Short mmCIF file of C-alpha atoms in Angstrom, two decimals:
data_model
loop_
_atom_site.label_atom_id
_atom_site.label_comp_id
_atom_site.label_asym_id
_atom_site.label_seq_id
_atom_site.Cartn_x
_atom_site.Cartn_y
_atom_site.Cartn_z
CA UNK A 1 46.36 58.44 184.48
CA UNK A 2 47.89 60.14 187.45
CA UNK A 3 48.84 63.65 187.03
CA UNK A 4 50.89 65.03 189.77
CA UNK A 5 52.71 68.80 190.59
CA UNK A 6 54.47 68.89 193.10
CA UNK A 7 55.48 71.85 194.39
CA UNK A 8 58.80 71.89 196.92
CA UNK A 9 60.47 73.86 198.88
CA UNK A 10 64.02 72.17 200.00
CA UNK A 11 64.86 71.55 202.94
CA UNK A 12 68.69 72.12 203.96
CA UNK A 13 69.61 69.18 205.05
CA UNK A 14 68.27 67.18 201.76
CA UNK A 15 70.96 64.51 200.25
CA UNK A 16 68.90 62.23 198.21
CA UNK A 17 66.68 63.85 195.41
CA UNK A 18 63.18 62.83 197.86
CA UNK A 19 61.11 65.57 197.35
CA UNK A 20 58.34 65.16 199.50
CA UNK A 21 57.66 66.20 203.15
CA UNK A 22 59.62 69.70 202.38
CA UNK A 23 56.39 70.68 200.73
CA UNK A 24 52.93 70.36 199.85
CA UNK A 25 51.64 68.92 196.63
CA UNK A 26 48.70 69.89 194.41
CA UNK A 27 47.01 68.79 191.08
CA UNK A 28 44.02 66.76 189.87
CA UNK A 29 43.82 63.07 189.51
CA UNK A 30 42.45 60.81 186.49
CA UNK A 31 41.75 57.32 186.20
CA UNK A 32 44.63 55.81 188.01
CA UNK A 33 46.99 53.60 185.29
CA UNK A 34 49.43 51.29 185.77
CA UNK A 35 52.98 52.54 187.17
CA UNK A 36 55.05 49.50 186.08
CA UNK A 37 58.98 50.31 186.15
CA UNK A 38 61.13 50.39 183.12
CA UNK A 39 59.99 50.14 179.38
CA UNK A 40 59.98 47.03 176.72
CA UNK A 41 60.76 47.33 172.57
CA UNK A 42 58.02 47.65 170.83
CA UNK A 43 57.07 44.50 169.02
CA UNK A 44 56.33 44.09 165.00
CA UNK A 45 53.33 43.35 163.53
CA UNK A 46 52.88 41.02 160.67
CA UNK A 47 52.60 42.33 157.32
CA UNK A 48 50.13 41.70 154.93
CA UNK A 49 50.88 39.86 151.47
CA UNK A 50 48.97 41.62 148.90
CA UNK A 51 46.66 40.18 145.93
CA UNK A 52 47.05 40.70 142.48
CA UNK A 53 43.33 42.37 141.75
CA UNK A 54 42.61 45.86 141.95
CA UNK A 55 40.01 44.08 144.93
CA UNK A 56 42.53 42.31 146.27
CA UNK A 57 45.14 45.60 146.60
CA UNK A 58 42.29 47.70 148.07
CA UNK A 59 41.93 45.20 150.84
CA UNK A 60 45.54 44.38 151.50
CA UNK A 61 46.22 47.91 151.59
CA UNK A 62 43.56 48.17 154.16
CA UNK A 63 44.87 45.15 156.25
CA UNK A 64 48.28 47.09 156.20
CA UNK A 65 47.22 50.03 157.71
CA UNK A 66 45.23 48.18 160.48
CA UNK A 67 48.30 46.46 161.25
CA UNK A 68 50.76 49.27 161.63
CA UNK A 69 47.99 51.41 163.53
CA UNK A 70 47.42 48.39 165.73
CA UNK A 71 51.39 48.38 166.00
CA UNK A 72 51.71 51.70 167.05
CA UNK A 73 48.84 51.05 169.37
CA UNK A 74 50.87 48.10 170.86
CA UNK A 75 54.28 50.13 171.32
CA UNK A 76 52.39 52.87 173.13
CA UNK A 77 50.48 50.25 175.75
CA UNK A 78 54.01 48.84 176.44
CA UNK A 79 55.40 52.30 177.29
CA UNK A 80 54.50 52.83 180.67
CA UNK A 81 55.24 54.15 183.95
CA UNK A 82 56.05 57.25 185.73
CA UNK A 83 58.11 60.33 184.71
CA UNK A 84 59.33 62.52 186.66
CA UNK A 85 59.47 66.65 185.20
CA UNK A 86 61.43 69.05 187.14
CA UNK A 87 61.33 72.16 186.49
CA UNK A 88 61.41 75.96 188.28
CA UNK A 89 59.79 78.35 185.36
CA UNK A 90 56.24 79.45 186.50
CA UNK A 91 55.39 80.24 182.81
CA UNK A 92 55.94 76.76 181.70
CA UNK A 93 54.21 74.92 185.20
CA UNK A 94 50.98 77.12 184.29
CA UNK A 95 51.27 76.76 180.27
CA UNK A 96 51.57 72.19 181.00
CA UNK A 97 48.00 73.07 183.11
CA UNK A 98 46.04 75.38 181.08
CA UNK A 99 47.37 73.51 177.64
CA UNK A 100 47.04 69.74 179.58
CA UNK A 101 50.52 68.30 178.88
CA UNK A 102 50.30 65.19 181.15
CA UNK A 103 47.01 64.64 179.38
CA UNK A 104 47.90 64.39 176.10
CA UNK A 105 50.42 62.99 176.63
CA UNK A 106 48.26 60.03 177.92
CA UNK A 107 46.13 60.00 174.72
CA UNK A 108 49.14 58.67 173.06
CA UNK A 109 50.95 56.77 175.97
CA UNK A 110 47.60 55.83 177.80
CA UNK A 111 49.67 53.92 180.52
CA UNK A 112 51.95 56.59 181.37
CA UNK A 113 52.03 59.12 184.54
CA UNK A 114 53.78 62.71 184.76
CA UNK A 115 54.73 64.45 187.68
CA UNK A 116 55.44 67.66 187.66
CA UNK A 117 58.34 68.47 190.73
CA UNK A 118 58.14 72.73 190.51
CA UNK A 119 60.48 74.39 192.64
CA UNK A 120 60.30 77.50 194.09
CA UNK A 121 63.14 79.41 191.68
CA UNK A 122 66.02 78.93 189.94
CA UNK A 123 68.59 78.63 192.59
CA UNK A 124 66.77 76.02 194.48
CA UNK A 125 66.32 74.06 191.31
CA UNK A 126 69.85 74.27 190.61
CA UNK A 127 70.28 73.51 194.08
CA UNK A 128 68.48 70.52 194.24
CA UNK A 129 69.82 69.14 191.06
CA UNK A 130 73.48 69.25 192.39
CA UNK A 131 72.40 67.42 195.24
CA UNK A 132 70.32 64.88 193.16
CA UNK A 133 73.50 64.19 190.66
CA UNK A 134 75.67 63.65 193.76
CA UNK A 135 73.14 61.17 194.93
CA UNK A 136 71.84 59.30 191.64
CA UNK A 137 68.34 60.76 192.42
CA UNK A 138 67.94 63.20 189.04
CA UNK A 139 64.40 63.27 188.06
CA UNK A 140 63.93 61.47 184.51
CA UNK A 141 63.43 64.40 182.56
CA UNK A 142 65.16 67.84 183.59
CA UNK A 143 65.51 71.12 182.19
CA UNK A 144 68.89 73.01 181.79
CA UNK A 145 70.06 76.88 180.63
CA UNK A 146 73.09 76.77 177.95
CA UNK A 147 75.57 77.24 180.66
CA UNK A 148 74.24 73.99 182.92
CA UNK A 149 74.71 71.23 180.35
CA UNK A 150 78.10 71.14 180.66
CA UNK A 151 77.97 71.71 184.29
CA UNK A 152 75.73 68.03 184.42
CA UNK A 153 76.92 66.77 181.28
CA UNK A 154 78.29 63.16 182.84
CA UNK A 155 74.67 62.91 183.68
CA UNK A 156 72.22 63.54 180.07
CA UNK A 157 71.67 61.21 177.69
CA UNK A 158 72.81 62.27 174.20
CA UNK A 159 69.96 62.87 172.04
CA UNK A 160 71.51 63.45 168.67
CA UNK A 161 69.72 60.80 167.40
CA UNK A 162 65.96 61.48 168.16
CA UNK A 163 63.77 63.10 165.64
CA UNK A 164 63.20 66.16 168.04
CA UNK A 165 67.01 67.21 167.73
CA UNK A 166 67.03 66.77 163.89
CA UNK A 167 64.36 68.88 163.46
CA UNK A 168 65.70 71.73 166.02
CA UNK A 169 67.38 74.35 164.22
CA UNK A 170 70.20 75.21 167.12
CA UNK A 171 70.29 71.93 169.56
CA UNK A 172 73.32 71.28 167.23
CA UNK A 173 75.23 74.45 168.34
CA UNK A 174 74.85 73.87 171.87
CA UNK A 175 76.36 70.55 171.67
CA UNK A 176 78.80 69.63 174.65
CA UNK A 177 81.98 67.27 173.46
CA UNK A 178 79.63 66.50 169.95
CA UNK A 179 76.21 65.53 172.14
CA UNK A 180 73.09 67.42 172.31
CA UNK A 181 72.73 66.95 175.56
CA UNK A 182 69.60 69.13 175.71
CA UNK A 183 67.03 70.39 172.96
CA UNK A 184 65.90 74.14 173.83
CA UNK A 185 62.14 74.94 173.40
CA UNK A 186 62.65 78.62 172.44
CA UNK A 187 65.42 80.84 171.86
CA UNK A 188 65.86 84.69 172.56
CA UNK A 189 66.60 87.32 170.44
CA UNK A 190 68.14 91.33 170.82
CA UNK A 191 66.91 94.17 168.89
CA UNK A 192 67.56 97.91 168.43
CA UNK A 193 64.08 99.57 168.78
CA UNK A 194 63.65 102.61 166.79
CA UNK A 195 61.04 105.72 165.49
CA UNK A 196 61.19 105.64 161.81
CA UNK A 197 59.76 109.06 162.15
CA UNK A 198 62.73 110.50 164.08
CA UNK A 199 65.12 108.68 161.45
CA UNK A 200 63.33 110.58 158.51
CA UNK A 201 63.02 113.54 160.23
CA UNK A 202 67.25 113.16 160.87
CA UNK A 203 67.89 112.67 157.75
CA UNK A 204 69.05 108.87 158.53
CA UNK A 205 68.87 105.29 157.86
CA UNK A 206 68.83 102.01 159.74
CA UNK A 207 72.90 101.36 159.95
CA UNK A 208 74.35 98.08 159.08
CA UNK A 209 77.87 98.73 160.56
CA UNK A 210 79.50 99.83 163.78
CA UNK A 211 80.73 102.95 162.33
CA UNK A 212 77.40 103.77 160.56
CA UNK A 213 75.74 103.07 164.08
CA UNK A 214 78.35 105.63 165.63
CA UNK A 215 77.59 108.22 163.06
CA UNK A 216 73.93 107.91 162.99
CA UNK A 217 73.37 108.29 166.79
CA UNK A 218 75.66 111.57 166.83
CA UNK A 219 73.19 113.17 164.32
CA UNK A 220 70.03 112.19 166.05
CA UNK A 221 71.51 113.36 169.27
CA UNK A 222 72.62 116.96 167.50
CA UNK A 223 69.63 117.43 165.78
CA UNK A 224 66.92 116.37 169.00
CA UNK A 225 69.05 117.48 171.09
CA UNK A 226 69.45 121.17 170.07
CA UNK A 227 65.97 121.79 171.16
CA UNK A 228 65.59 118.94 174.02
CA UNK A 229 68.59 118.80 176.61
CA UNK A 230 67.25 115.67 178.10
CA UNK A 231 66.91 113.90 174.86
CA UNK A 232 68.82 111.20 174.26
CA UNK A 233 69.79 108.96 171.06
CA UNK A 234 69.67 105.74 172.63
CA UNK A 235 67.93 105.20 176.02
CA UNK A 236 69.71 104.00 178.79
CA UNK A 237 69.27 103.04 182.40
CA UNK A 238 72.63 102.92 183.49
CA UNK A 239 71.75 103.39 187.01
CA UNK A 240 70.19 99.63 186.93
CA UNK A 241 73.66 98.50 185.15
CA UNK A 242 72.39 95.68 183.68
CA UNK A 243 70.88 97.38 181.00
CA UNK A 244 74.28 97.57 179.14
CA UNK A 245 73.76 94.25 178.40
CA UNK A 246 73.28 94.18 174.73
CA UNK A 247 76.67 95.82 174.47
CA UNK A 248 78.54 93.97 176.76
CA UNK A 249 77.77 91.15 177.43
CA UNK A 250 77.18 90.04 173.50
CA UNK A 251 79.59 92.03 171.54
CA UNK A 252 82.50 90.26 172.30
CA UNK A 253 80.27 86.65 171.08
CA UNK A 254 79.82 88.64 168.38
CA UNK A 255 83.13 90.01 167.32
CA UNK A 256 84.32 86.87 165.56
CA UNK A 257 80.90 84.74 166.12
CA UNK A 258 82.63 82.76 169.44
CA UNK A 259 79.05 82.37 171.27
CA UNK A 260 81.45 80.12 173.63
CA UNK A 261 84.23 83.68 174.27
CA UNK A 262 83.02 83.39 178.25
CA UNK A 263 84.34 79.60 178.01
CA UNK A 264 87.43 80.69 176.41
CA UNK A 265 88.59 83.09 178.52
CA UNK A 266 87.94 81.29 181.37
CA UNK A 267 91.22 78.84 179.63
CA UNK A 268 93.46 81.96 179.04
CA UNK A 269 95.41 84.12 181.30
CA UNK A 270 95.20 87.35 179.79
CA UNK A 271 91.54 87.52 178.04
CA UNK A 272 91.37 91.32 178.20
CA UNK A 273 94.77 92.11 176.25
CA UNK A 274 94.60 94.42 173.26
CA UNK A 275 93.95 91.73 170.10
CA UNK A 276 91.68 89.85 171.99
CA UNK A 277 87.52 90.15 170.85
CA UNK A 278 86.99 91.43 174.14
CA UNK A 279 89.20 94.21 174.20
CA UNK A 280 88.04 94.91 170.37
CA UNK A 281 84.29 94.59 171.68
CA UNK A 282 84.59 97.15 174.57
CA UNK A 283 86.88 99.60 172.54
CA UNK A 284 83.68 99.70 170.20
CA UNK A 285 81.36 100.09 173.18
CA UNK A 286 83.78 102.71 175.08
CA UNK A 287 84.01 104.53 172.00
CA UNK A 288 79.98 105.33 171.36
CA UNK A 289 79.36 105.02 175.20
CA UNK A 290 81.53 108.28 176.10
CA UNK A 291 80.44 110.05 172.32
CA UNK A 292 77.21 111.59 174.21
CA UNK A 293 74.57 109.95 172.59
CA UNK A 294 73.22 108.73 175.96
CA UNK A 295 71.76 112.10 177.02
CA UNK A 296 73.64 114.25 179.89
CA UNK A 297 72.97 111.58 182.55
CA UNK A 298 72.32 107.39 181.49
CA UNK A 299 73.63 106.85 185.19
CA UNK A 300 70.43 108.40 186.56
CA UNK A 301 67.89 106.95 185.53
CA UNK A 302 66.95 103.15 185.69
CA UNK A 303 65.47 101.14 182.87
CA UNK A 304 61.88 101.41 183.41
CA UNK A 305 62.69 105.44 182.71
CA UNK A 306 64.49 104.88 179.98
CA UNK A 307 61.73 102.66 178.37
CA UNK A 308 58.97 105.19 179.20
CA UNK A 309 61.22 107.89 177.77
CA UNK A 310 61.82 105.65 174.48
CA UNK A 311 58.05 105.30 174.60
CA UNK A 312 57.72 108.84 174.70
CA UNK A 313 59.93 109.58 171.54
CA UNK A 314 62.05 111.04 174.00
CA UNK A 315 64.86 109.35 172.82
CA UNK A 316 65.38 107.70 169.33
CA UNK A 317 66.88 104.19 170.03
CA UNK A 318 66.83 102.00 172.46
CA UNK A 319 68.61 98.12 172.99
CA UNK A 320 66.61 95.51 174.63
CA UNK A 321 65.28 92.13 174.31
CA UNK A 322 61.65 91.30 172.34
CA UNK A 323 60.26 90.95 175.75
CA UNK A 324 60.86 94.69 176.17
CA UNK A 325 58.06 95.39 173.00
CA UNK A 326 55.05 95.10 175.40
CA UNK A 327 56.35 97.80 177.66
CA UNK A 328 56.88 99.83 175.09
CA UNK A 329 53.86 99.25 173.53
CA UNK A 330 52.03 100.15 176.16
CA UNK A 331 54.41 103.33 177.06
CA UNK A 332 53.41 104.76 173.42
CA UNK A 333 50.62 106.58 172.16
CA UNK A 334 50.93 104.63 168.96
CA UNK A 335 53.91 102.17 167.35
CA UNK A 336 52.80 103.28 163.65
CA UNK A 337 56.44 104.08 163.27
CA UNK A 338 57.97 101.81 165.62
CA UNK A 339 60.46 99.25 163.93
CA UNK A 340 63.60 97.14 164.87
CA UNK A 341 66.59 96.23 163.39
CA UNK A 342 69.69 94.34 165.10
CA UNK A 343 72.77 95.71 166.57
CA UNK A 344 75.44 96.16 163.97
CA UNK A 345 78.54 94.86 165.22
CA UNK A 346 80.89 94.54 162.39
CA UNK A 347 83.34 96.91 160.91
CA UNK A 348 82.89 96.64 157.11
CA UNK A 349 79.50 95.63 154.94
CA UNK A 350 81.48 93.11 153.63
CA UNK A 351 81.90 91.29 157.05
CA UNK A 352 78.90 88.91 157.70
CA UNK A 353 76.36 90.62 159.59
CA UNK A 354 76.09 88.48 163.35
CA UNK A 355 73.08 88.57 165.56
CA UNK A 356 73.06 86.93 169.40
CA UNK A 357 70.40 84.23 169.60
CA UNK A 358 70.17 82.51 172.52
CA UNK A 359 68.56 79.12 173.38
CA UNK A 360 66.73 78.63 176.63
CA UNK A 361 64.84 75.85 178.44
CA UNK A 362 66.47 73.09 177.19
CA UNK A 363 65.09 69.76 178.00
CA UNK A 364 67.66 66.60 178.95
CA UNK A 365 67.01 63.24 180.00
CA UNK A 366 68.67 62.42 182.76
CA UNK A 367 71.11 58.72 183.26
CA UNK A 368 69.01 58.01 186.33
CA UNK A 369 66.33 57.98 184.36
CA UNK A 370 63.99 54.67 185.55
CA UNK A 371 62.37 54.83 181.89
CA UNK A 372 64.65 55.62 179.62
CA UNK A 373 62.51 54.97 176.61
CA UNK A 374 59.65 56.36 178.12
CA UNK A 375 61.92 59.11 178.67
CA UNK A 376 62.67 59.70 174.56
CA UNK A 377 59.14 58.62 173.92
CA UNK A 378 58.12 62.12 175.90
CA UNK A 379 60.79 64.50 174.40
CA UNK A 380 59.74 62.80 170.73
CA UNK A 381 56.10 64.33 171.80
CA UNK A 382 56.73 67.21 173.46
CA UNK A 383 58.32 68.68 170.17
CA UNK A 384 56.52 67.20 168.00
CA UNK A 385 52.83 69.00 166.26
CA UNK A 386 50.88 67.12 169.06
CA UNK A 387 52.40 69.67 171.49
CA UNK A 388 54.49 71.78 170.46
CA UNK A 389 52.85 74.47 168.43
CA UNK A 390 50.50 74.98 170.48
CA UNK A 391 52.80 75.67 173.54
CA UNK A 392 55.41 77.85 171.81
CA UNK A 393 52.21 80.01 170.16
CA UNK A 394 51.27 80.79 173.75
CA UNK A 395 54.69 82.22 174.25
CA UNK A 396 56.46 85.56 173.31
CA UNK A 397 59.96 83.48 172.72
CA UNK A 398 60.91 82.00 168.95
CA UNK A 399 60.66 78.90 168.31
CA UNK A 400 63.49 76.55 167.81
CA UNK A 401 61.67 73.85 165.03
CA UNK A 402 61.93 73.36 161.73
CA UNK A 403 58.88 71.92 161.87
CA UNK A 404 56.25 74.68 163.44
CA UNK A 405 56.07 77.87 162.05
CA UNK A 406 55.46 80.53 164.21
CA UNK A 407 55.41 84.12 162.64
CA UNK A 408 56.85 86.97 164.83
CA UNK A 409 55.27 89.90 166.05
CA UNK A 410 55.36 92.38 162.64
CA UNK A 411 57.94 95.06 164.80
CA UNK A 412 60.47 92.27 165.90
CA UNK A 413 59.80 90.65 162.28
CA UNK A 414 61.37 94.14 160.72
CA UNK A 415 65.03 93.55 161.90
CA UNK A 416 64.65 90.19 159.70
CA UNK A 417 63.90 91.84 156.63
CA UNK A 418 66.77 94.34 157.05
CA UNK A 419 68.95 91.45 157.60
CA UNK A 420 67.43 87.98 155.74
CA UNK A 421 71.10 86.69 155.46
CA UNK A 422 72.34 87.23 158.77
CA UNK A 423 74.91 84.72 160.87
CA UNK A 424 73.45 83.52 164.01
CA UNK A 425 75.72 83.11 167.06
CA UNK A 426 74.71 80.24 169.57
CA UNK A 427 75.28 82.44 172.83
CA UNK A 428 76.40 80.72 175.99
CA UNK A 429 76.39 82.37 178.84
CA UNK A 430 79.20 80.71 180.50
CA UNK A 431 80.56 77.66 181.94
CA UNK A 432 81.39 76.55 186.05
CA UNK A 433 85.38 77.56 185.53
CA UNK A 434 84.04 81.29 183.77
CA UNK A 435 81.97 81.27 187.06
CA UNK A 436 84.29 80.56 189.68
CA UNK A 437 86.69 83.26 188.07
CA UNK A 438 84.15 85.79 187.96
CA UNK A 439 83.32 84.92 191.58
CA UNK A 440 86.77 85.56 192.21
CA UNK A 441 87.84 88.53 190.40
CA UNK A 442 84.37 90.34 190.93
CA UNK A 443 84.10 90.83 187.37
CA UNK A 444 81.03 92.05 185.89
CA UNK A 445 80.53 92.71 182.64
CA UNK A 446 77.09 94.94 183.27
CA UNK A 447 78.76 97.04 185.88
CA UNK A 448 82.09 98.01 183.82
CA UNK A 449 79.13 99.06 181.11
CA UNK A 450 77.72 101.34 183.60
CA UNK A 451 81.30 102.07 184.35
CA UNK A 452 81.77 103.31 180.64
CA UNK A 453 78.89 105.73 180.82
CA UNK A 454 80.98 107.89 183.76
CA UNK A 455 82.65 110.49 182.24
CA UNK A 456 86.60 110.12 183.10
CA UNK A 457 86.53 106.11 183.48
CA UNK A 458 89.76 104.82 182.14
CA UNK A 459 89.02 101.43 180.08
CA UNK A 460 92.51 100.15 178.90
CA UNK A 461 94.03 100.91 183.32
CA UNK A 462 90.71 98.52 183.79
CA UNK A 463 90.99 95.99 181.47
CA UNK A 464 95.25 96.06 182.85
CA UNK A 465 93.83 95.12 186.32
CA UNK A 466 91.22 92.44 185.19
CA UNK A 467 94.29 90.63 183.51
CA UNK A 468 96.18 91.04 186.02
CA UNK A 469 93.26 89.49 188.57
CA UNK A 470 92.41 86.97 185.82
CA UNK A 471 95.65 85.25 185.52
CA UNK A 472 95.75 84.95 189.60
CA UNK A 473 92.41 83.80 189.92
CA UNK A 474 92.75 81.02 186.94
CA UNK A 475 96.42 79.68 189.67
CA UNK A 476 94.35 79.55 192.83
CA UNK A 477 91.58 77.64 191.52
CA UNK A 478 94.02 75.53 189.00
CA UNK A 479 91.58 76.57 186.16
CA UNK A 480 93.86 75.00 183.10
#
């Protein structure tokens, strides 16, 4: 077999989806195998009639299994040809070397070739693949974010019917018009991280509501505080903005559990009214962001402060992703008492307890595909336990099968316990229309965090002007 990466760089004036001659190309070569075009059904093997005798059973028995093995055999020789990967994540590209995708791959489809097309980063990837749709050049096998499969959906193949997407716990929930038009390989998570030590010493508990989450950060800030005028209940570094994300960009998914919201406001005029889940979201967020339990200044310092000072017991709480866990790891002189739980969005404990989950890397055969069932053949492996586990084990991400287990790191694995029963919301981050109106109004949902944090900002004039910017930007575009 053939195993290719290329890596490209685009060149500007690029129509059709040809790759080469805008950049170089590396990788190792096997034993060259065949590259024939297209894919035929795999044929049947005769079955074998059994005898009677105990003898005879053994041996037909034995006969059978030759037959199907020689049958699967024979559908895996007749698979063959070239696939084409693209892809842009550097994590991934060295993870498909180190682990040998294209050569496993071959142990089961022995006359099939992969190569690898890695772009430089995302926007030239998504680049590229606008450019490729427009000019039936996709590569056979692509990889999408939650807010692109709608954006190429005319050009996946549905996969609701392979094995892979029954066995995917949230493929389903990122369907687009009732097709899985991508399954994700691992899904993201948000946690509160927090000192059990400081809790005890507080005098509180992990909350499990918004108002309990209000409450307890007041008396962690009063009681630090009164002896530390830097400290600060929950770290923040506002003066990055982004940061704020775990408020605002998720709470409003998770107000009634509408991981689409960004999609539906993008089809109303007035999204930020009073009533709506993002006005009831950001009330909640305005509300504990101007209560003082971000220290004297979360505008001044930037995130990687904020961490250190979590790190540091500095500050009780802190809101980040489970990628965050090595830096504070290595930030702390020990994480004995270091435990998660997950933002508590609801108002009453008899409200179902939401928590953002977020699928990522989701893989999609393309309609230009030159082996389509080559195509399947390779998503069928790539989740299945001749891949899979192994991959997703040599990442920090969940994974998103039924069939792997993969147990979490014991801190991140805390929030579960608190929460066994807990509703997950399928986050999306957005389609093309929620783009092109956010392009146009300039809003950002990060910045107006940062926004909150200023003492004086006035939400409801702010949320008055977004509507106001919202309904003329949906017009000009003729967003319906």
């Amino acid at each position: 077999m053939k195993k290719k990466i290329i890596s490209v760089l685009l060149c500007a004036s690029m129509v059709a989806g040809i790759l080469a001659g805008c950049g170089g190309s590396t990788g190792s070569s096997t034993t060259e195998a065949g590259k024939t075009e297209g894919s035929q059904a795999a044929t049947q093997a005769g079955t074998t009639e059994a005898g009677t005798s105990e003898a005879g059973t053994t041996e037909a028995k034995g006969e059978t299994a030759a037959a199907d093995d020689t049958e699967k055999a024979d559908a895996n020789t007749e698979l063959s040809g070239t696939l084409v990967v693209a892809l842009w994540d550097n994590v991934s590209m060295q993870l498909f070397e180190d682990l040998d995708l294209a050569g496993k791959f071959q142990e089961v489809y022995p006359d099939a070739n992969i190569e690898f097309e890695k772009l430089k980063d995302d926007s030239e990837y998504w680049n590229a693949m606008k450019m490729r749709a427009s000019a039936n050049q996709l590569p056979d096998i692509m990889f999408n974010k939650t807010f692109t499969l709608s954006r190429f959906k005319d050009y996946l193949v549905d996969l609701s019917d392979t094995e892979a997407n029954k066995n995917n716990n949230i493929a389903q929930g990122y369907a687009v018009d009732g097709k899985v038009l991508g399954l994700p390989e691992k899904m993201t998570a948000e946690y509160v991280y927090y000192w059990k030590d400081m809790f005890k010493e507080a005098g509180v508990e992990v909350p499990t509501t918004w108002s309990e989450l209000e409450e307890v950060s007041k008396k962690l800030q009063d009681h630090f505080g009164a002896e530390n005028g830097d400290f600060m209940a929950i770290a923040m570094g506002g003066k990055d903005e982004w940061p704020t994300y775990p408020f605002t960009e998720f709470m409003p998914a998770l107000e009634s559990g509408n991981g689409q919201n960004w999609n539906s406001m993008a089809a109303q005029d007035e999204p930020f009214s009073e009533g709506t889940d993002f006005y009831k979201a950001y009330t909640k967020i305005n509300s504990l962001f101007t209560s003082g339990v971000f220290g004297k200044d979360p505008v001044g310092i930037g995130n990687d402060q904020a961490t250190a000072l979590f790190a540091q017991k500095q500050a009780a709480m802190v809101a980040s992703g489970g990628w965050a866990l090595t830096s504070i790891s290595e930030g702390a002189d020990s994480t004995d008492e270091l435990g998660t739980f997950y933002l508590p969005t609801r108002d009453t404990a008899e409200d179902p307890f939401r928590a953002i989950t977020q699928g990522d890397n989701f893989m999609s055969i393309t309609t230009h595909a030159k082996n389509p069932d080559l195509a399947k053949a390779f998503v069928e492996f790539y989740f299945s336990d001749a891949w899979y586990p192994e991959y997703i084990k040599s990442q920090a991400d969940d994974n998103t099968m039924k069939t792997v287990q993969k147990d979490k790191d014991p801190i991140l694995a805390q929030a579960d316990e608190l929460q066994p029963d807990k509703e997950l919301v399928m986050y999306d981050g957005g389609g093309d229309d929620f783009t092109a109106l956010v392009a146009e109004t300039t809003f950002d949902y990060k910045k107006l965090g940062a926004e909150m944090l200023v003492s004086g900002f006035d939400l409801p004039s702010a949320l008055n002007d977004l509507n106001t910017k919202w309904k003329a930007a949906r017009e000009k575009l003729g967003i319906k």
